Amino acid sequence: MVSTIQNTDVKQKEADRAVVVAVTSRAVFDCGVDDGDEVCEVGVAFPLLQVLQRVNERLEISRFCFSSEEDFTESLLKNNVHLFLTTDRDEAAQASQKGVFSALLNEKVASSEQLRVVFCEDAVIRTDTEPPSASQDAAQSFWAQLGEMRRRFGVLDSPLSLLLLTSRGGRESCGAALQTLRSRGLNMDEAYCLAGAPRSPILSLLRPHFLLINHLED
Amino acid sequence: MSLDPVQVMSGQVKELKVGPSSNGDSRGSWEEKEEIDQDNVGISTKPKLVSGRRTRKVEGGVFFPKPENAVTVAVSSRVLFRTEREQKVFEQDGIEEYLRFQIEHENEPFTPGPAFPFVKALEAVNCRLRELYPQSDELFDIVLVTYNHAHVGIRLINTINHHNLFIERFCMTGGSSPIGYLKAWQTNLYLSADADKVREALSEGIAAATMFTSEKVTEVSESQLRVAFDGDAVLFSDESERIFKAHGLDKFFEHERDNEDTLLDHGPLKGFLEALGKLQKKFYAKGQRLDCPIRTYLVTARSAASSGIRALKTLRAWGLEIDEALFLAGAPKGPMLEKIRPHIYFDDQMFHVEGAAEMGTVAAHVPYGIAQKHNAKQNISVRK
């Protein structure tokens, strides 16, 4: 059963111009034991929503959508969701297979002032031998919109920041990734080339809200 | 005071057993070839893989050292390369224009900066280390840590390619502090043009120094890395310097004599000297003491016959060898450094840094200790 509840407190943007982001409610609120009328704790995605709000204060907002578990992919498609965020890897894989671009929410503390999106190298560079899958098309579409959004802000004080992280390759693969992203209209704010050094210390410093990766097993 | 400087060789020969197990394993995961989308590689020059020079292929892959095993030297883009023209654009026209300028000149490599010869010398040492210990990742790892925006990334990568530098790791933080990343990389030395960043690094326990661009640079060796250190407030703490500044030279001598057998406390660059020593021992273990491509120098205003003794005893107690110790007894350091031709000289006093630079030595300022209060009072013209 799907119902879409419009948030009447904010102006609704034209559907085709907005970037629709769906977040599972379990990530927004941590309800624990359902006590009925008790107010829930804030969940993992809360800083993300605060930050999206900041981005939106400079743009303008969208809609809230609640859906039940069984047919959530249907509702994602029906609502033309550009990005689906969840902490559940299986959910993300499921949605991705249906052609909805999905990403994993960072469960550690993320910034609440600036939306930080990390592009991982393997999501940027891919061999052109296979025909693009539905999920890759979804990815491209989302990225194009992200790039456009980023361009609306200046270099400094932007509420949105794009970061490139190449884990395995050296400067050649980082350089190639920067070129590829630029050709798709995305100019990175920050770039980190690890060349095999451990990722998690760097990730905990970057404090991204979500990582864009190709393979969800990463 | 014009006493002849006295050279004292540190004569200790330690017996060291370096077992094969300490050389580290080669990493399987780094052996995979990188898949690069050829259509999108717009970089002007690909690095030439000249055997015996830059990249070492280990079983088909390229070898990246583990941060905890390597001696990590982090350099900023402004000290590795000369970026004065771009700096001016930034200062006069703002950041958007600066980035636009950088992108417009993306295929123009930067010219070498003050840290460039030092980095080249580190790579020369790496070549020698790889010859002797092909499987080891106990090497110098040079990391570019800049708070430039990633827009400048392609130009920096092009420049690194152009100069054939082996830099595979970098952080472009887009304006935020690089200090966290320095710690994450387990940085052994950080070189920057920004004194505030250097001070921040020092306060976090990372050896760091500020570098300046100078017009006069004398030629240095391409095959032997030479690193020179001041003693007080660089290798050692500034405790003795405090006495000198507060109570004068006589009191300083008296204090040093009375405390001859008390070790000096360590200074911010002690760890880096230690790291150099560990790599030197790898050469000694293979019978290459005389031909060692790393040479270290102590260049101090202390006197050999008196206050210098405490310095030597301290170094010995720390188990640190220094190849040459030059006790100048107050004589100017410039001429001595000109003879040594180090790739870098660390001093806590701008007076000495500038004196060295006047004679063409690349000198880096360690903004640590009591001398900084006096530096602030002087009208220092920082050469950019």
Coordinates of C-alpha atoms in Angstrom, one line a residue:
Chain A
M1 CA 0.0 0.0 0.0
V2 CA 1.5 3.3 -1.0
S3 CA 0.5 6.7 -0.1
T4 CA 2.1 9.9 -1.0
I5 CA 1.7 12.7 1.5
Q6 CA 2.5 16.2 0.3
N7 CA 4.2 18.5 2.7
T8 CA 2.0 21.6 2.5
D9 CA 4.4 23.7 4.6
V10 CA 6.7 24.1 1.6
K11 CA 6.4 25.1 -2.0
Q12 CA 6.3 22.1 -4.3
K13 CA 8.7 22.3 -7.1
E14 CA 7.9 21.1 -10.6
A15 CA 8.4 17.4 -10.6
D16 CA 10.6 17.3 -13.7
R17 CA 13.1 19.8 -12.3
A18 CA 13.5 18.5 -8.8
V19 CA 15.9 15.8 -7.7
V20 CA 13.8 13.3 -5.9
V21 CA 15.5 11.6 -3.0
A22 CA 13.8 8.8 -1.1
V23 CA 15.1 7.8 2.3
T24 CA 13.8 4.8 4.2
S25 CA 12.0 6.0 7.4
R26 CA 13.9 3.5 9.4
A27 CA 17.0 5.5 8.6
V28 CA 15.4 8.8 9.5
F29 CA 13.9 7.8 12.8
D30 CA 15.1 5.2 15.1
C31 CA 12.0 3.9 16.7
G32 CA 13.2 0.9 18.6
V33 CA 10.3 -0.6 20.4
D34 CA 7.2 0.9 19.0
D35 CA 5.5 2.6 22.0
G36 CA 2.7 4.0 19.9
D37 CA 2.7 7.7 20.6
E38 CA 6.3 8.1 21.8
V39 CA 8.5 10.4 19.7
C40 CA 11.2 8.4 18.1
E41 CA 15.0 9.1 18.4
V42 CA 16.8 10.6 15.4
G43 CA 18.2 8.0 13.0
V44 CA 21.3 7.7 10.9
A45 CA 19.9 9.8 8.1
F46 CA 18.9 12.8 10.2
P47 CA 22.1 14.9 9.5
L48 CA 21.5 14.2 5.9
L49 CA 18.0 15.6 6.0
Q50 CA 19.2 18.6 7.8
V51 CA 21.9 19.2 5.2
L52 CA 19.4 18.6 2.3
Q53 CA 17.3 21.2 3.9
R54 CA 20.3 23.6 3.8
V55 CA 20.8 22.9 0.1
N56 CA 17.1 23.4 -0.4
E57 CA 17.0 26.7 1.4
R58 CA 19.2 27.9 -1.4
L59 CA 17.1 26.0 -4.0
E60 CA 13.5 25.0 -3.0
I61 CA 12.0 21.8 -1.6
S62 CA 10.2 18.6 -2.7
R63 CA 7.9 16.1 -1.2
F64 CA 7.8 13.4 1.4
C65 CA 6.8 10.0 0.5
F66 CA 6.0 7.1 2.7
S67 CA 5.7 3.5 1.5
S68 CA 5.4 0.1 2.9
E69 CA 8.1 -2.5 2.6
E70 CA 6.8 -5.0 0.1
D71 CA 6.4 -2.9 -2.9
F72 CA 8.8 -0.1 -2.2
T73 CA 10.6 -0.4 -5.5
E74 CA 7.3 0.2 -7.3
S75 CA 6.8 3.4 -5.4
L76 CA 10.3 4.5 -6.1
L77 CA 9.8 4.1 -9.8
K78 CA 6.3 5.6 -9.7
N79 CA 7.7 8.7 -8.0
N80 CA 10.6 8.9 -10.4
V81 CA 13.1 8.8 -7.6
H82 CA 16.6 9.8 -8.8
L83 CA 18.4 8.6 -5.7
F84 CA 17.4 6.1 -3.1
L85 CA 19.2 6.0 0.2
T86 CA 19.2 3.3 2.7
T87 CA 21.5 1.7 5.2
D88 CA 20.3 -1.7 4.1
R89 CA 22.6 -3.2 1.4
D90 CA 20.0 -5.6 0.2
E91 CA 17.4 -2.9 -0.2
A92 CA 19.9 -0.9 -2.2
A93 CA 20.8 -3.8 -4.4
Q94 CA 17.1 -4.6 -5.0
A95 CA 16.3 -1.0 -6.0
S96 CA 19.4 -0.8 -8.2
Q97 CA 18.4 -3.9 -10.2
K98 CA 15.1 -2.2 -10.9
G99 CA 16.9 0.7 -12.4
V100 CA 16.7 3.1 -9.4
F101 CA 20.0 4.6 -8.6
S102 CA 20.8 3.7 -5.0
A103 CA 23.5 4.5 -2.5
L104 CA 24.4 3.5 1.0
L105 CA 24.0 6.0 3.8
N106 CA 27.0 6.6 5.9
E107 CA 26.2 5.2 9.3
K108 CA 28.9 7.2 11.0
V109 CA 28.5 10.9 12.0
A110 CA 28.2 13.1 8.9
S111 CA 28.4 16.8 8.6
S112 CA 25.2 18.7 9.2
E113 CA 26.3 21.8 7.5
Q114 CA 27.3 20.7 4.0
L115 CA 26.1 17.8 1.9
R116 CA 29.2 15.8 1.1
V117 CA 29.0 13.2 -1.7
V118 CA 31.9 10.9 -2.4
F119 CA 32.5 9.4 -5.8
C120 CA 34.5 6.2 -5.6
E121 CA 36.8 5.5 -8.5
D122 CA 35.2 2.3 -9.6
A123 CA 31.9 4.0 -10.1
V124 CA 33.5 6.6 -12.3
I125 CA 35.7 4.5 -14.6
R126 CA 34.1 1.5 -16.2
T127 CA 34.9 -0.4 -19.4
D128 CA 32.7 0.6 -22.3
T129 CA 32.5 -3.0 -23.5
E130 CA 29.2 -3.8 -21.9
P131 CA 26.0 -2.0 -22.8
P132 CA 24.9 0.3 -20.0
S133 CA 22.5 -1.4 -17.6
A134 CA 19.4 0.2 -16.2
S135 CA 21.2 1.0 -13.0
Q136 CA 24.0 2.7 -14.9
D137 CA 21.5 4.8 -16.8
A138 CA 20.0 5.8 -13.5
A139 CA 23.4 6.7 -12.1
Q140 CA 24.2 8.9 -15.1
S141 CA 21.0 10.7 -14.8
F142 CA 21.5 11.4 -11.1
W143 CA 25.0 12.5 -11.6
A144 CA 24.0 15.0 -14.3
Q145 CA 21.5 16.5 -12.0
L146 CA 24.0 16.6 -9.2
G147 CA 26.5 18.4 -11.4
E148 CA 23.9 20.9 -12.4
M149 CA 23.0 21.6 -8.8
R150 CA 26.6 22.1 -7.8
R151 CA 27.0 24.7 -10.5
R152 CA 24.4 26.8 -9.0
F153 CA 26.6 27.5 -6.0
G154 CA 29.9 29.2 -5.8
V155 CA 33.3 27.6 -5.0
L156 CA 33.3 28.8 -1.4
D157 CA 30.5 28.3 1.1
S158 CA 28.6 25.8 -1.0
P159 CA 26.1 23.6 0.9
L160 CA 27.0 20.8 -1.5
S161 CA 30.5 19.4 -1.9
L162 CA 31.6 16.7 -4.4
L163 CA 34.6 14.5 -3.5
L164 CA 36.5 12.0 -5.5
L165 CA 38.1 9.1 -3.7
T166 CA 40.3 6.7 -5.7
S167 CA 41.3 3.8 -3.5
R168 CA 43.4 1.4 -5.5
G169 CA 44.9 3.2 -8.4
G170 CA 47.6 5.9 -8.4
R171 CA 47.5 9.4 -9.9
E172 CA 46.8 8.1 -13.4
S173 CA 43.5 6.6 -12.4
C174 CA 42.7 9.7 -10.3
G175 CA 43.5 12.0 -13.2
A176 CA 41.4 9.9 -15.5
A177 CA 38.5 9.9 -13.0
L178 CA 38.7 13.7 -12.8
Q179 CA 38.6 14.0 -16.6
T180 CA 35.7 11.6 -16.9
L181 CA 33.7 13.4 -14.2
R182 CA 34.4 16.8 -15.8
S183 CA 33.2 15.5 -19.2
R184 CA 29.9 14.6 -17.5
G185 CA 29.6 18.1 -16.1
L186 CA 30.9 17.3 -12.6
N187 CA 33.7 19.4 -11.1
M188 CA 35.0 17.9 -7.9
D189 CA 35.7 20.1 -4.9
E190 CA 38.1 17.7 -3.2
A191 CA 40.1 14.7 -4.5
Y192 CA 41.9 12.0 -2.6
C193 CA 44.1 9.4 -4.2
L194 CA 45.0 6.6 -1.8
A195 CA 47.0 4.2 -4.0
G196 CA 46.2 1.3 -1.8
A197 CA 46.5 3.0 1.6
P198 CA 43.7 2.2 4.1
R199 CA 40.4 3.8 3.3
S200 CA 38.6 4.0 6.6
P201 CA 40.9 6.7 8.3
I202 CA 40.4 8.9 5.2
L203 CA 36.6 8.2 5.1
S204 CA 36.2 9.1 8.7
L205 CA 37.9 12.5 8.0
L206 CA 35.8 13.1 4.9
R207 CA 32.5 12.6 6.7
P208 CA 30.5 11.9 3.6
H209 CA 26.8 11.5 3.7
F210 CA 26.9 8.8 1.1
L211 CA 29.3 7.1 -1.2
L212 CA 28.6 6.5 -4.9
I213 CA 30.0 3.2 -5.8
N214 CA 29.5 0.8 -8.7
H215 CA 29.3 -2.5 -6.9
L216 CA 27.4 -2.6 -3.6
E217 CA 29.7 -5.3 -2.3
D218 CA 32.5 -2.7 -2.0
Chain B
M1 CA 84.0 35.3 17.6
S2 CA 85.7 33.6 14.7
L3 CA 86.7 30.2 15.8
D4 CA 87.4 27.6 13.2
P5 CA 84.5 25.2 13.1
V6 CA 85.5 21.8 14.3
Q7 CA 84.2 18.7 12.6
V8 CA 83.5 15.7 14.8
M9 CA 82.7 12.4 13.2
S10 CA 80.2 10.4 15.1
G11 CA 82.2 7.2 15.3
Q12 CA 79.8 4.7 16.6
V13 CA 79.2 1.6 14.6
K14 CA 76.3 -0.4 15.8
E15 CA 75.8 -4.0 15.0
L16 CA 72.5 -4.5 13.3
K17 CA 70.8 -7.6 12.3
V18 CA 68.2 -6.9 9.6
G19 CA 66.3 -10.1 9.0
P20 CA 64.4 -10.7 5.8
S21 CA 61.1 -10.7 7.7
S22 CA 61.4 -7.1 8.4
N23 CA 61.2 -6.1 4.8
G24 CA 57.5 -6.4 4.5
D25 CA 55.3 -8.5 2.1
S26 CA 54.3 -7.5 -1.4
R27 CA 50.6 -6.7 -1.5
G28 CA 48.6 -8.9 -3.7
S29 CA 45.7 -6.4 -4.1
W30 CA 48.1 -3.8 -5.5
E31 CA 49.1 -6.1 -8.3
E32 CA 45.8 -5.7 -10.2
K33 CA 46.1 -3.6 -13.3
E34 CA 44.1 -0.4 -13.3
E35 CA 41.3 -0.3 -15.8
I36 CA 41.3 3.1 -17.4
D37 CA 38.7 4.4 -19.7
Q38 CA 40.9 5.3 -22.6
D39 CA 38.5 7.7 -24.2
N40 CA 38.5 9.9 -21.2
V41 CA 42.2 10.0 -20.5
G42 CA 42.9 13.6 -21.4
I43 CA 46.2 13.9 -19.6
S44 CA 48.9 15.2 -21.9
T45 CA 51.8 12.9 -21.1
K46 CA 51.7 9.3 -19.8
P47 CA 54.6 8.5 -17.5
K48 CA 57.4 6.7 -19.3
L49 CA 58.2 3.5 -17.6
V50 CA 62.0 3.6 -17.8
S51 CA 63.4 0.5 -16.1
G52 CA 65.8 1.2 -13.3
R53 CA 64.2 4.7 -12.7
R54 CA 60.7 5.4 -11.5
T55 CA 58.2 2.6 -11.2
R56 CA 59.1 -0.8 -10.1
K57 CA 56.9 -3.6 -11.3
V58 CA 56.4 -6.4 -8.8
E59 CA 54.9 -9.4 -10.4
G60 CA 53.0 -7.3 -13.0
G61 CA 51.8 -4.7 -10.6
V62 CA 53.0 -1.3 -9.4
F63 CA 54.2 -1.2 -5.8
F64 CA 52.7 1.2 -3.2
P65 CA 54.1 1.2 0.3
K66 CA 52.0 0.8 3.4
P67 CA 51.9 4.1 5.3
E68 CA 53.1 2.5 8.5
N69 CA 56.2 1.0 6.9
A70 CA 57.1 3.9 4.7
V71 CA 58.8 7.2 5.7
T72 CA 56.0 9.5 4.6
V73 CA 56.9 13.0 3.4
A74 CA 54.0 15.2 2.7
V75 CA 54.6 18.3 0.5
S76 CA 52.3 21.1 -0.4
S77 CA 51.9 22.2 -4.1
R78 CA 53.4 25.6 -3.3
V79 CA 56.7 24.1 -2.1
L80 CA 57.0 21.3 -4.6
F81 CA 56.4 23.7 -7.5
R82 CA 56.6 27.4 -8.1
T83 CA 53.1 28.9 -8.2
E84 CA 53.8 32.6 -7.6
R85 CA 51.9 33.7 -10.7
E86 CA 48.8 31.8 -9.7
Q87 CA 49.1 33.0 -6.1
K88 CA 49.0 36.5 -7.4
V89 CA 45.9 35.8 -9.4
F90 CA 44.3 34.4 -6.2
E91 CA 45.2 37.3 -4.1
Q92 CA 44.2 40.0 -6.6
D93 CA 41.2 38.4 -8.3
G94 CA 39.8 35.9 -6.0
I95 CA 39.2 32.2 -6.0
E96 CA 36.9 31.8 -9.0
E97 CA 39.3 33.6 -11.2
Y98 CA 42.2 31.6 -9.7
L99 CA 40.6 28.3 -10.6
R100 CA 39.6 29.5 -14.0
F101 CA 43.3 30.5 -14.6
Q102 CA 44.5 27.1 -13.4
I103 CA 42.2 25.2 -15.7
E104 CA 43.1 27.4 -18.6
H105 CA 46.8 26.6 -18.0
E106 CA 46.2 23.0 -17.3
N107 CA 48.6 21.7 -19.9
E108 CA 51.4 24.0 -18.7
P109 CA 53.4 22.2 -16.1
F110 CA 54.6 24.2 -13.1
T111 CA 58.3 24.8 -12.6
P112 CA 60.2 23.2 -9.7
G113 CA 59.9 24.8 -6.3
P114 CA 62.1 24.7 -3.2
A115 CA 61.2 21.2 -2.2
F116 CA 61.7 19.7 -5.6
P117 CA 65.4 18.8 -5.4
F118 CA 64.7 17.2 -2.0
V119 CA 61.9 15.1 -3.4
K120 CA 64.1 14.0 -6.3
A121 CA 66.8 13.0 -3.9
L122 CA 64.2 10.9 -1.9
E123 CA 63.3 9.1 -5.1
A124 CA 67.0 8.4 -5.8
V125 CA 67.3 6.8 -2.4
N126 CA 64.2 4.8 -3.2
C127 CA 65.8 3.5 -6.4
R128 CA 68.8 2.3 -4.4
L129 CA 66.6 0.7 -1.7
R130 CA 64.5 -1.1 -4.3
E131 CA 67.7 -2.6 -5.8
L132 CA 68.7 -4.0 -2.5
Y133 CA 65.3 -4.9 -1.0
P134 CA 62.9 -5.4 -3.9
Q135 CA 60.1 -6.7 -1.8
S136 CA 60.3 -4.1 1.0
D137 CA 58.0 -1.2 1.4
E138 CA 60.3 0.6 3.8
L139 CA 60.8 3.4 1.5
F140 CA 60.1 7.1 1.2
D141 CA 56.5 7.8 0.3
I142 CA 55.9 11.2 -1.1
V143 CA 52.4 12.5 -0.7
L144 CA 51.0 15.7 -2.1
V145 CA 48.9 17.4 0.5
T146 CA 47.4 20.6 -0.7
Y147 CA 44.4 22.7 0.3
N148 CA 43.8 23.5 -3.4
H149 CA 40.5 22.5 -4.9
A150 CA 40.4 19.5 -7.1
H151 CA 39.9 21.8 -10.1
V152 CA 43.7 22.2 -9.9
G153 CA 44.1 18.4 -9.7
I154 CA 44.6 17.8 -13.4
R155 CA 47.2 20.5 -13.8
L156 CA 49.1 19.1 -10.8
I157 CA 49.0 15.5 -12.1
N158 CA 50.2 16.8 -15.5
T159 CA 53.0 18.5 -13.8
I160 CA 54.0 15.4 -11.8
N161 CA 54.0 13.5 -15.1
H162 CA 56.1 16.1 -16.9
H163 CA 58.8 16.0 -14.2
N164 CA 58.8 12.3 -13.9
L165 CA 58.0 12.4 -10.2
F166 CA 56.8 9.3 -8.4
I167 CA 53.9 10.7 -6.4
E168 CA 50.9 8.4 -6.4
R169 CA 49.1 9.6 -3.3
F170 CA 47.5 13.0 -2.7
C171 CA 44.9 14.9 -0.8
M172 CA 43.3 18.0 -2.3
T173 CA 41.2 19.2 0.5
G174 CA 39.4 22.1 -1.2
G175 CA 40.2 24.5 1.6
S176 CA 39.8 22.5 4.7
S177 CA 42.7 21.7 7.1
P178 CA 45.0 19.0 5.9
I179 CA 46.2 18.1 9.4
G180 CA 43.8 15.1 9.8
Y181 CA 45.0 13.6 6.6
L182 CA 48.6 14.1 7.6
K183 CA 47.9 11.9 10.7
A184 CA 46.0 9.4 8.6
W185 CA 49.0 9.0 6.3
Q186 CA 51.3 8.6 9.4
T187 CA 53.3 11.5 8.0
N188 CA 56.9 11.7 9.1
L189 CA 57.6 15.2 7.7
Y190 CA 55.3 17.9 6.3
L191 CA 56.6 20.7 4.2
S192 CA 54.5 23.7 3.4
A193 CA 54.7 27.4 2.5
D194 CA 52.1 28.2 5.1
A195 CA 53.5 28.8 8.5
D196 CA 50.1 28.4 10.2
K197 CA 49.6 25.0 8.8
V198 CA 53.2 24.1 9.8
R199 CA 52.6 25.3 13.4
E200 CA 49.4 23.3 13.5
A201 CA 51.2 20.2 12.4
L202 CA 53.9 20.7 15.0
S203 CA 51.3 21.1 17.7
E204 CA 49.9 17.7 16.6
G205 CA 53.3 16.1 17.0
I206 CA 54.1 16.0 13.2
A207 CA 57.6 17.1 12.2
A208 CA 57.0 20.1 9.9
A209 CA 58.8 23.1 8.5
T210 CA 58.0 26.1 6.4
M211 CA 59.7 26.5 3.0
F212 CA 60.4 29.6 1.0
T213 CA 61.1 30.2 -2.6
S214 CA 64.5 31.8 -3.3
E215 CA 66.0 33.0 -6.5
K216 CA 69.5 31.7 -5.7
V217 CA 69.7 27.9 -5.4
T218 CA 73.1 26.1 -5.6
E219 CA 73.4 22.8 -7.3
V220 CA 72.9 19.7 -5.1
S221 CA 73.8 16.1 -5.5
E222 CA 71.4 13.9 -7.5
S223 CA 72.6 10.7 -6.1
Q224 CA 73.0 11.4 -2.3
L225 CA 70.3 12.8 -0.1
R226 CA 71.8 15.3 2.3
V227 CA 69.7 16.5 5.2
A228 CA 71.1 19.1 7.7
F229 CA 69.6 19.9 11.1
D230 CA 70.1 22.7 13.6
G231 CA 70.4 21.3 17.2
D232 CA 68.5 23.3 19.7
A233 CA 64.7 23.6 19.1
V234 CA 65.0 21.3 16.0
L235 CA 66.5 18.0 17.0
F236 CA 66.6 18.9 20.7
S237 CA 64.1 20.9 22.8
D238 CA 64.5 24.6 23.2
E239 CA 65.4 24.4 26.9
S240 CA 69.0 25.6 26.5
E241 CA 68.0 28.3 24.1
R242 CA 65.7 29.6 26.7
I243 CA 68.5 30.0 29.2
F244 CA 70.7 31.7 26.6
K245 CA 67.9 34.1 25.7
A246 CA 67.0 34.9 29.3
H247 CA 70.4 34.9 30.9
G248 CA 73.1 35.3 28.2
L249 CA 75.9 33.2 26.9
D250 CA 77.9 32.7 30.1
K251 CA 74.9 31.3 31.9
F252 CA 74.2 29.1 28.9
F253 CA 77.7 27.6 29.1
E254 CA 77.5 27.2 32.8
H255 CA 74.1 25.4 32.5
E256 CA 75.3 23.1 29.8
R257 CA 78.4 22.2 31.7
D258 CA 76.4 21.4 34.9
N259 CA 74.0 19.3 32.9
E260 CA 76.4 17.6 30.6
D261 CA 75.2 14.2 31.6
T262 CA 71.6 15.0 31.5
L263 CA 70.0 14.3 28.2
L264 CA 68.4 17.1 26.3
D265 CA 64.7 16.7 25.7
H266 CA 63.7 15.8 22.1
G267 CA 62.7 18.4 19.5
P268 CA 60.2 18.3 16.7
L269 CA 62.6 16.9 14.0
K270 CA 64.1 14.1 16.1
G271 CA 61.6 11.6 14.7
F272 CA 62.5 12.4 11.2
L273 CA 66.2 12.0 11.9
E274 CA 65.3 8.7 13.4
A275 CA 63.4 7.6 10.3
L276 CA 66.4 8.6 8.1
G277 CA 68.7 6.5 10.4
K278 CA 66.5 3.4 10.0
L279 CA 66.8 3.7 6.2
Q280 CA 70.6 4.3 6.5
K281 CA 70.9 1.1 8.4
K282 CA 69.4 -0.8 5.6
F283 CA 72.3 0.3 3.4
Y284 CA 74.9 -0.5 6.1
A285 CA 73.4 -4.0 6.4
K286 CA 74.3 -4.6 2.8
G287 CA 77.8 -3.3 3.2
Q288 CA 77.1 0.2 1.8
R289 CA 78.1 2.4 4.6
L290 CA 80.7 4.4 2.6
D291 CA 78.4 4.6 -0.4
C292 CA 75.3 5.4 1.5
P293 CA 72.9 7.6 -0.4
I294 CA 71.6 9.3 2.7
R295 CA 73.9 11.6 4.7
T296 CA 72.9 13.6 7.8
Y297 CA 74.5 16.7 9.3
L298 CA 74.2 18.6 12.6
V299 CA 75.0 22.3 12.1
T300 CA 74.9 24.0 15.5
A301 CA 76.1 27.1 17.1
R302 CA 77.2 25.1 20.0
S303 CA 81.0 24.6 20.6
A304 CA 82.7 21.3 20.2
A305 CA 84.7 21.5 23.4
S306 CA 82.0 22.5 25.7
S307 CA 78.3 22.8 25.0
G308 CA 78.5 20.4 22.1
I309 CA 79.3 17.5 24.3
R310 CA 75.8 17.4 25.8
A311 CA 74.3 17.4 22.2
L312 CA 76.5 14.4 21.2
K313 CA 75.8 12.5 24.4
T314 CA 72.1 13.0 23.9
L315 CA 72.2 11.7 20.3
R316 CA 74.2 8.7 21.4
A317 CA 71.8 7.9 24.2
W318 CA 68.9 8.1 21.7
G319 CA 70.7 5.6 19.5
L320 CA 70.8 8.1 16.7
E321 CA 73.8 8.4 14.4
I322 CA 74.5 11.6 12.6
D323 CA 77.2 11.5 9.9
E324 CA 78.7 14.9 10.4
A325 CA 78.4 17.2 13.4
L326 CA 79.6 20.8 12.8
F327 CA 80.0 22.9 15.9
L328 CA 80.3 26.5 14.7
A329 CA 80.7 28.1 18.1
G330 CA 78.6 31.0 17.0
A331 CA 80.1 31.4 13.5
P332 CA 77.6 32.1 10.7
K333 CA 76.1 28.9 9.2
G334 CA 75.8 30.1 5.6
P335 CA 79.3 29.3 4.5
M336 CA 79.4 25.9 6.1
L337 CA 76.1 25.0 4.6
E338 CA 77.3 26.1 1.2
K339 CA 80.1 23.6 1.6
I340 CA 77.8 20.8 2.6
R341 CA 75.1 21.5 0.0
P342 CA 72.2 19.8 1.8
H343 CA 68.9 19.3 0.0
I344 CA 67.3 20.8 3.0
Y345 CA 68.4 22.5 6.2
F346 CA 66.1 22.8 9.2
D347 CA 66.5 25.7 11.6
D348 CA 64.2 27.3 14.2
Q349 CA 65.5 30.8 13.6
M350 CA 64.6 32.8 10.5
F351 CA 67.9 34.7 10.8
H352 CA 69.7 31.5 10.0
V353 CA 67.2 30.4 7.4
E354 CA 67.6 33.6 5.5
G355 CA 71.4 33.6 5.9
A356 CA 71.4 30.1 4.4
A357 CA 69.1 31.1 1.6
E358 CA 71.4 34.1 0.7
M359 CA 74.1 31.6 -0.1
G360 CA 71.8 29.3 -2.1
T361 CA 71.0 26.7 0.5
V362 CA 67.4 25.5 0.7
A363 CA 66.5 26.2 4.3
A364 CA 63.3 25.4 6.0
H365 CA 62.0 27.1 9.1
V366 CA 60.8 25.1 12.1
P367 CA 58.5 27.5 14.0
Y368 CA 59.1 26.0 17.4
G369 CA 60.3 27.2 20.8
I370 CA 61.4 30.4 22.4
A371 CA 63.0 31.8 19.2
Q372 CA 59.6 32.4 17.7
K373 CA 58.8 35.2 20.2
H374 CA 61.9 37.0 18.9
N375 CA 61.0 36.2 15.3
A376 CA 57.7 37.9 15.7
K377 CA 59.4 41.1 16.9
Q378 CA 61.8 41.3 14.0
N379 CA 60.6 42.6 10.7
I380 CA 61.0 39.5 8.6
S381 CA 60.7 39.8 4.9
V382 CA 59.6 36.4 3.6
R383 CA 60.8 35.8 0.1
K384 CA 58.1 34.4 -2.0

